[in-house]
GROMACS .gro file of C-alpha atoms in nm:
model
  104
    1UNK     CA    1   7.803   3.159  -1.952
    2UNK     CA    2   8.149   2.995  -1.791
    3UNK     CA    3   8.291   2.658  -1.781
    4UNK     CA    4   8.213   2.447  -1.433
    5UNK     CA    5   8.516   2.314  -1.276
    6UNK     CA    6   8.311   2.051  -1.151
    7UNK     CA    7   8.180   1.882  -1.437
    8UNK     CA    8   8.276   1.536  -1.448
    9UNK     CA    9   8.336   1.542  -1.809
   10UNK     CA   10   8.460   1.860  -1.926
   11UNK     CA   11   8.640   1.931  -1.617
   12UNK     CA   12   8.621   2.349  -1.674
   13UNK     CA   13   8.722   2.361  -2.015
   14UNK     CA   14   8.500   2.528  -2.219
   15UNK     CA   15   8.462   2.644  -2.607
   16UNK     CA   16   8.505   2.998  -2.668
   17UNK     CA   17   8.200   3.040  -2.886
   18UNK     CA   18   8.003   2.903  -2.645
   19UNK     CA   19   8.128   3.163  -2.358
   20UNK     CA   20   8.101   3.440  -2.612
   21UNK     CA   21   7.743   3.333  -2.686
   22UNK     CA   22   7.596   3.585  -2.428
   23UNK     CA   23   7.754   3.842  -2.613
   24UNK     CA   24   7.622   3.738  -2.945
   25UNK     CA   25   7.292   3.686  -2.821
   26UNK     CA   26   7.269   4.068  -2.650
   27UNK     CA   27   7.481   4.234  -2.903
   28UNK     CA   28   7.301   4.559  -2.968
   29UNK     CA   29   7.369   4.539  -3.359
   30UNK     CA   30   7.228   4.206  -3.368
   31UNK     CA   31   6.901   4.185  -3.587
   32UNK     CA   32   6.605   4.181  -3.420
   33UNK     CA   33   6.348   4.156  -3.705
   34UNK     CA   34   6.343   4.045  -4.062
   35UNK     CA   35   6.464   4.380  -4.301
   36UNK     CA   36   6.401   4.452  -4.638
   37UNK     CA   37   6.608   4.629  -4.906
   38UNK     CA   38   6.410   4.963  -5.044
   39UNK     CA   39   6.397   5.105  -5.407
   40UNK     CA   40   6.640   5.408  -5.209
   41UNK     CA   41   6.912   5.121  -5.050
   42UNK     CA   42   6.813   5.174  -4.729
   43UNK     CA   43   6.631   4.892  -4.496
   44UNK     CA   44   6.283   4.867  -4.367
   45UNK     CA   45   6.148   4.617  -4.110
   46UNK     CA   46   5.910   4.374  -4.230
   47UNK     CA   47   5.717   4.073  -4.047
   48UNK     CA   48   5.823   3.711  -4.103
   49UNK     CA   49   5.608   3.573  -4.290
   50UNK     CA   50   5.645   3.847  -4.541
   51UNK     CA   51   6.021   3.746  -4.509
   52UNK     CA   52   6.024   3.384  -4.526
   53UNK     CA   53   5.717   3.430  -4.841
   54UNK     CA   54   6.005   3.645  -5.001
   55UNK     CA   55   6.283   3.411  -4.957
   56UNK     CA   56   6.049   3.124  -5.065
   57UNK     CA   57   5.957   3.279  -5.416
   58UNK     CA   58   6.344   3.386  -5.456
   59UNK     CA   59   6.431   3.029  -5.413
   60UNK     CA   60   6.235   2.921  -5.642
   61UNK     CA   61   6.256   3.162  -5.900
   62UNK     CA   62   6.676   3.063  -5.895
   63UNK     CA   63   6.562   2.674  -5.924
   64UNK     CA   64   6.347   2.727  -6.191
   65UNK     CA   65   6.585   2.980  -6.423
   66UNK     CA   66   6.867   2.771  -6.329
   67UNK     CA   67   6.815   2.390  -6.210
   68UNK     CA   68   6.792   2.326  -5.831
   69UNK     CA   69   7.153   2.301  -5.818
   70UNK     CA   70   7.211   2.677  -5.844
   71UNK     CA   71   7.119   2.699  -5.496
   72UNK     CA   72   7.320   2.557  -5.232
   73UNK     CA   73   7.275   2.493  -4.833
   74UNK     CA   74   7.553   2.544  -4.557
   75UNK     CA   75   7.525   2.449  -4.233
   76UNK     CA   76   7.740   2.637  -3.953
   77UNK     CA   77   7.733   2.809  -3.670
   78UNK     CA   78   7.496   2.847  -3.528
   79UNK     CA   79   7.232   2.637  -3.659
   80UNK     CA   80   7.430   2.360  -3.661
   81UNK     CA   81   7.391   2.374  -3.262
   82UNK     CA   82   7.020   2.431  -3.266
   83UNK     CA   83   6.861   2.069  -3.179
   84UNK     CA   84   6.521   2.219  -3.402
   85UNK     CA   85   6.739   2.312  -3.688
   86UNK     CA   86   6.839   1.984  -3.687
   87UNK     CA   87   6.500   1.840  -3.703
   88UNK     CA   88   6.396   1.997  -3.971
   89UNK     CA   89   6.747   1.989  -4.192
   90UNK     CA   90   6.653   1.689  -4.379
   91UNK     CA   91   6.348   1.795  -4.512
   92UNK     CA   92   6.499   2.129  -4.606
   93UNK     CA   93   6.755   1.945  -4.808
   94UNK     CA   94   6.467   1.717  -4.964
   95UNK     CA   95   6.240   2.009  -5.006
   96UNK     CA   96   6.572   2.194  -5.221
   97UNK     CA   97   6.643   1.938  -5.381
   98UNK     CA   98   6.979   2.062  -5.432
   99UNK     CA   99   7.319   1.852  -5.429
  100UNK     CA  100   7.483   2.124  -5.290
  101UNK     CA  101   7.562   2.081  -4.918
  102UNK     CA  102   7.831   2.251  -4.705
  103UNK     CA  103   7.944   2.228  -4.363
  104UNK     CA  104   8.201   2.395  -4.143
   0.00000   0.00000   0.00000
C-alpha cells in the first residue's frame, strides 16, 4: 500500500492506517481462527459457527438477565471501513435492540 502522487484528488497524501494496513493484515500474531477459553486458561481453536452460536447465546443470556441495554455496540476501526459491515449494521442494531451505540 502507498499514496499515488498522481491522484487527482488526494494528490499523494495518504492515511497512515491505511499504509499500515498490509502490516495488520500479515501480522503473524494476528488471529487466524475463532479461539476458545479452556477450563485450564489456555485457548483452543474452534470453527465459526461454533463461535458466532457462542457469542449469540452470550448475548442473549446478558439481554435477558439484564435488559437489552446491558449490551452495547461500537463501531471503529476497522469495520467501520468494511462496505459489508456496513450493510448489515442496521439490522445488527435492530436485531440488539440496544440504545447503546458508540463510534470513534
Amino acid at each position: 500500500m502507498r499514496p499515488d502522487p498522481d491522484d487527482p484528488i488526494s494528490k499523494g497524501y495518504a492515511c497512515p492506517k491505511g499504509i499500515a494496513i498490509a502490516e495488520v493484515h500479515d501480522d503473524p500474531d494476528r488471529l487466524r481462527t475463532p479461539l476458545r477459553r479452556t477450563a485450564s486458561g489456555s485457548f483452543e481453536p474452534i470453527g465459526w459457527d461454533a463461535a458466532l452460536d457462542f457469542a449469540a447465546d452470550g448475548l442473549r443470556r446478558v439481554a435477558e438477565r439484564h435488559g437489552k441495554d446491558a449490551v452495547a455496540i461500537y463501531w471503529g476501526n476497522p469495520v467501520i471501513h468494511n462496505h459489508g459491515a456496513l450493510l448489515v449494521r442496521a439490522g445488527l442494531n435492530r436485531a440488539l435492540g440496544t440504545k447503546n451505540l458508540y463510534g470513534a
